[in-house]
Amino acid sequence: MGTLRTLMRAHALAIPFENLEIVLGRPVLLGVADLEAKMVRARRGGYCYEHVLLFGAVLERLGFGVTGLSARVRMGTGAVRSATHALLLAEPADDERPWLCDVGFGRGQLAPVPLADGAETTGERWVRDRRSSVG
């Protein structure tokens, strides 16, 4: 579980949210090699699908069970919206509990949240300002 927590924090603090390709009408390349080139080597960010695919590939290579999930963003409204956000369900080999990992949501989540009835998260598990968090 410590590995998942460490990887997720490092990802959230090092790779920002960015949706420039979409805004500029450019194609979004979702191959792992393309994501690594953009987000790791070129030190750019990505939007949720890019984050999830890159982070999920890392987790899979380390032996985690990984399931992609869709979610509805309800921030700012009580209305039911389309499921347009991507996140992961990670299952570490050393922990039988599944964990929600949302590495691609704006000021991202810093730590996984257990997928369990009544589980909660607090503001300290979220990036407040990347400019002051990245060193």
PDB file of C-alpha atoms in Angstrom:
ATOM      1  CA  MET A   1       0.000   0.000   0.000  1.00  0.00           C
ATOM      2  CA  GLY A   2       2.915   2.310   0.687  1.00  0.00           C
ATOM      3  CA  THR A   3       4.060   1.999  -2.931  1.00  0.00           C
ATOM      4  CA  LEU A   4       0.657   3.062  -4.269  1.00  0.00           C
ATOM      5  CA  ARG A   5       0.506   6.033  -1.894  1.00  0.00           C
ATOM      6  CA  THR A   6       4.063   7.131  -2.817  1.00  0.00           C
ATOM      7  CA  LEU A   7       3.516   6.778  -6.581  1.00  0.00           C
ATOM      8  CA  MET A   8       0.227   8.628  -6.511  1.00  0.00           C
ATOM      9  CA  ARG A   9       1.639  11.545  -4.514  1.00  0.00           C
ATOM     10  CA  ALA A  10       4.659  11.791  -6.850  1.00  0.00           C
ATOM     11  CA  HIS A  11       2.426  11.734  -9.943  1.00  0.00           C
ATOM     12  CA  ALA A  12       0.033  14.373  -8.570  1.00  0.00           C
ATOM     13  CA  LEU A  13       2.860  16.727  -7.629  1.00  0.00           C
ATOM     14  CA  ALA A  14       4.925  16.282 -10.807  1.00  0.00           C
ATOM     15  CA  ILE A  15       2.408  16.104 -13.663  1.00  0.00           C
ATOM     16  CA  PRO A  16      -0.210  18.878 -13.895  1.00  0.00           C
ATOM     17  CA  PHE A  17      -3.653  18.877 -15.455  1.00  0.00           C
ATOM     18  CA  GLU A  18      -3.560  20.288 -18.977  1.00  0.00           C
ATOM     19  CA  ASN A  19      -6.081  20.179 -21.821  1.00  0.00           C
ATOM     20  CA  LEU A  20      -4.314  22.303 -24.459  1.00  0.00           C
ATOM     21  CA  GLU A  21      -4.537  19.688 -27.223  1.00  0.00           C
ATOM     22  CA  ILE A  22      -8.324  19.574 -26.901  1.00  0.00           C
ATOM     23  CA  VAL A  23      -8.693  23.352 -26.733  1.00  0.00           C
ATOM     24  CA  LEU A  24      -6.455  23.792 -29.807  1.00  0.00           C
ATOM     25  CA  GLY A  25      -8.250  21.040 -31.737  1.00  0.00           C
ATOM     26  CA  ARG A  26      -5.155  18.841 -31.921  1.00  0.00           C
ATOM     27  CA  PRO A  27      -5.334  15.046 -31.729  1.00  0.00           C
ATOM     28  CA  VAL A  28      -4.784  13.529 -28.292  1.00  0.00           C
ATOM     29  CA  LEU A  29      -2.440  10.562 -28.607  1.00  0.00           C
ATOM     30  CA  LEU A  30      -3.203   7.919 -25.987  1.00  0.00           C
ATOM     31  CA  GLY A  31      -0.481   5.339 -26.593  1.00  0.00           C
ATOM     32  CA  VAL A  32       1.710   4.776 -23.539  1.00  0.00           C
ATOM     33  CA  ALA A  33       4.849   5.793 -25.482  1.00  0.00           C
ATOM     34  CA  ASP A  34       3.122   9.012 -26.613  1.00  0.00           C
ATOM     35  CA  LEU A  35       1.981   9.788 -23.069  1.00  0.00           C
ATOM     36  CA  GLU A  36       5.446   9.152 -21.667  1.00  0.00           C
ATOM     37  CA  ALA A  37       6.993  11.411 -24.306  1.00  0.00           C
ATOM     38  CA  LYS A  38       4.541  14.240 -23.594  1.00  0.00           C
ATOM     39  CA  MET A  39       4.022  14.033 -19.853  1.00  0.00           C
ATOM     40  CA  VAL A  40       7.363  12.698 -18.613  1.00  0.00           C
ATOM     41  CA  ARG A  41      10.033  13.654 -21.140  1.00  0.00           C
ATOM     42  CA  ALA A  42       8.513  16.957 -22.342  1.00  0.00           C
ATOM     43  CA  ARG A  43       7.303  17.732 -18.785  1.00  0.00           C
ATOM     44  CA  ARG A  44       3.809  18.679 -19.916  1.00  0.00           C
ATOM     45  CA  GLY A  45       0.534  17.790 -18.308  1.00  0.00           C
ATOM     46  CA  GLY A  46      -2.517  16.030 -19.601  1.00  0.00           C
ATOM     47  CA  TYR A  47      -6.232  15.662 -19.042  1.00  0.00           C
ATOM     48  CA  CYS A  48      -7.800  12.848 -17.024  1.00  0.00           C
ATOM     49  CA  TYR A  49      -7.674  10.136 -19.709  1.00  0.00           C
ATOM     50  CA  GLU A  50      -3.986  10.790 -20.334  1.00  0.00           C
ATOM     51  CA  HIS A  51      -3.174  10.722 -16.616  1.00  0.00           C
ATOM     52  CA  VAL A  52      -5.154   7.540 -16.019  1.00  0.00           C
ATOM     53  CA  LEU A  53      -3.594   5.662 -18.927  1.00  0.00           C
ATOM     54  CA  LEU A  54      -0.035   6.615 -17.969  1.00  0.00           C
ATOM     55  CA  PHE A  55      -0.489   5.982 -14.238  1.00  0.00           C
ATOM     56  CA  GLY A  56      -2.369   2.742 -14.902  1.00  0.00           C
ATOM     57  CA  ALA A  57       0.430   1.469 -17.170  1.00  0.00           C
ATOM     58  CA  VAL A  58       2.967   2.125 -14.401  1.00  0.00           C
ATOM     59  CA  LEU A  59       0.822   0.328 -11.834  1.00  0.00           C
ATOM     60  CA  GLU A  60       0.250  -2.670 -14.115  1.00  0.00           C
ATOM     61  CA  ARG A  61       3.982  -3.020 -14.747  1.00  0.00           C
ATOM     62  CA  LEU A  62       4.502  -3.090 -10.982  1.00  0.00           C
ATOM     63  CA  GLY A  63       1.953  -5.892 -10.543  1.00  0.00           C
ATOM     64  CA  PHE A  64      -1.111  -3.964  -9.401  1.00  0.00           C
ATOM     65  CA  GLY A  65      -4.566  -4.902 -10.570  1.00  0.00           C
ATOM     66  CA  VAL A  66      -5.953  -1.882 -12.426  1.00  0.00           C
ATOM     67  CA  THR A  67      -9.480  -1.094 -13.606  1.00  0.00           C
ATOM     68  CA  GLY A  68     -10.416   2.084 -15.472  1.00  0.00           C
ATOM     69  CA  LEU A  69     -13.560   3.836 -14.249  1.00  0.00           C
ATOM     70  CA  SER A  70     -15.786   6.655 -15.483  1.00  0.00           C
ATOM     71  CA  ALA A  71     -17.245   9.292 -13.205  1.00  0.00           C
ATOM     72  CA  ARG A  72     -19.583  12.250 -13.257  1.00  0.00           C
ATOM     73  CA  VAL A  73     -18.205  15.589 -12.111  1.00  0.00           C
ATOM     74  CA  ARG A  74     -20.856  17.293 -10.008  1.00  0.00           C
ATOM     75  CA  MET A  75     -18.785  20.211  -8.802  1.00  0.00           C
ATOM     76  CA  GLY A  76     -20.851  23.380  -8.887  1.00  0.00           C
ATOM     77  CA  THR A  77     -24.162  21.705  -9.618  1.00  0.00           C
ATOM     78  CA  GLY A  78     -26.621  19.220  -8.232  1.00  0.00           C
ATOM     79  CA  ALA A  79     -27.562  18.133 -11.755  1.00  0.00           C
ATOM     80  CA  VAL A  80     -26.710  14.690 -13.053  1.00  0.00           C
ATOM     81  CA  ARG A  81     -24.089  15.071 -15.768  1.00  0.00           C
ATOM     82  CA  SER A  82     -22.597  12.653 -18.262  1.00  0.00           C
ATOM     83  CA  ALA A  83     -19.777  10.367 -17.122  1.00  0.00           C
ATOM     84  CA  THR A  84     -16.881  12.245 -18.760  1.00  0.00           C
ATOM     85  CA  HIS A  85     -14.132  11.874 -16.152  1.00  0.00           C
ATOM     86  CA  ALA A  86     -11.670   8.969 -15.896  1.00  0.00           C
ATOM     87  CA  LEU A  87     -10.095   7.530 -12.766  1.00  0.00           C
ATOM     88  CA  LEU A  88      -8.647   4.205 -11.615  1.00  0.00           C
ATOM     89  CA  LEU A  89      -9.413   1.417  -9.223  1.00  0.00           C
ATOM     90  CA  ALA A  90      -6.083  -0.030  -8.048  1.00  0.00           C
ATOM     91  CA  GLU A  91      -5.641  -3.334  -6.256  1.00  0.00           C
ATOM     92  CA  PRO A  92      -2.221  -3.742  -4.619  1.00  0.00           C
ATOM     93  CA  ALA A  93      -0.918  -7.303  -4.290  1.00  0.00           C
ATOM     94  CA  ASP A  94      -0.269  -6.711  -0.563  1.00  0.00           C
ATOM     95  CA  ASP A  95      -3.752  -5.372   0.282  1.00  0.00           C
ATOM     96  CA  GLU A  96      -7.081  -7.001  -0.463  1.00  0.00           C
ATOM     97  CA  ARG A  97      -8.921  -3.660  -0.444  1.00  0.00           C
ATOM     98  CA  PRO A  98      -9.496  -1.791  -3.736  1.00  0.00           C
ATOM     99  CA  TRP A  99      -8.381   1.868  -3.811  1.00  0.00           C
ATOM    100  CA  LEU A 100      -9.709   4.787  -5.892  1.00  0.00           C
ATOM    101  CA  CYS A 101      -6.941   6.792  -7.560  1.00  0.00           C
ATOM    102  CA  ASP A 102      -7.890  10.060  -9.238  1.00  0.00           C
ATOM    103  CA  VAL A 103      -4.611  11.431 -10.627  1.00  0.00           C
ATOM    104  CA  GLY A 104      -6.139  13.509 -13.429  1.00  0.00           C
ATOM    105  CA  PHE A 105      -8.502  15.989 -11.830  1.00  0.00           C
ATOM    106  CA  GLY A 106      -7.211  19.559 -11.809  1.00  0.00           C
ATOM    107  CA  ARG A 107      -5.584  20.034  -8.426  1.00  0.00           C
ATOM    108  CA  GLY A 108      -5.317  16.292  -8.055  1.00  0.00           C
ATOM    109  CA  GLN A 109      -5.815  13.839  -5.300  1.00  0.00           C
ATOM    110  CA  LEU A 110      -2.589  13.139  -3.352  1.00  0.00           C
ATOM    111  CA  ALA A 111      -3.499   9.761  -1.878  1.00  0.00           C
ATOM    112  CA  PRO A 112      -5.731   6.850  -2.787  1.00  0.00           C
ATOM    113  CA  VAL A 113      -9.105   6.491  -1.101  1.00  0.00           C
ATOM    114  CA  PRO A 114     -10.356   3.043  -0.082  1.00  0.00           C
ATOM    115  CA  LEU A 115     -13.392   1.909  -2.025  1.00  0.00           C
ATOM    116  CA  ALA A 116     -15.445   1.095   1.043  1.00  0.00           C
ATOM    117  CA  ASP A 117     -18.808   2.046   2.433  1.00  0.00           C
ATOM    118  CA  GLY A 118     -18.434   5.219   4.498  1.00  0.00           C
ATOM    119  CA  ALA A 119     -14.870   6.010   3.376  1.00  0.00           C
ATOM    120  CA  GLU A 120     -14.122   9.735   3.340  1.00  0.00           C
ATOM    121  CA  THR A 121     -11.287  11.985   2.252  1.00  0.00           C
ATOM    122  CA  THR A 122     -10.185  15.387   3.502  1.00  0.00           C
ATOM    123  CA  GLY A 123      -8.646  18.485   1.928  1.00  0.00           C
ATOM    124  CA  GLU A 124      -5.177  17.410   3.039  1.00  0.00           C
ATOM    125  CA  ARG A 125      -5.332  14.593   0.499  1.00  0.00           C
ATOM    126  CA  TRP A 126      -5.612  17.085  -2.384  1.00  0.00           C
ATOM    127  CA  VAL A 127      -3.043  19.329  -4.068  1.00  0.00           C
ATOM    128  CA  ARG A 128      -3.793  22.921  -3.073  1.00  0.00           C
ATOM    129  CA  ASP A 129      -1.419  24.804  -5.353  1.00  0.00           C
ATOM    130  CA  ARG A 130       1.019  22.957  -7.611  1.00  0.00           C
ATOM    131  CA  ARG A 131       3.309  25.968  -7.872  1.00  0.00           C
ATOM    132  CA  SER A 132       4.140  25.743  -4.175  1.00  0.00           C
ATOM    133  CA  SER A 133       4.158  21.915  -4.088  1.00  0.00           C
ATOM    134  CA  VAL A 134       6.604  21.100  -6.867  1.00  0.00           C
ATOM    135  CA  GLY A 135      10.244  21.605  -6.027  1.00  0.00           C
TER     136      GLY A 135
END
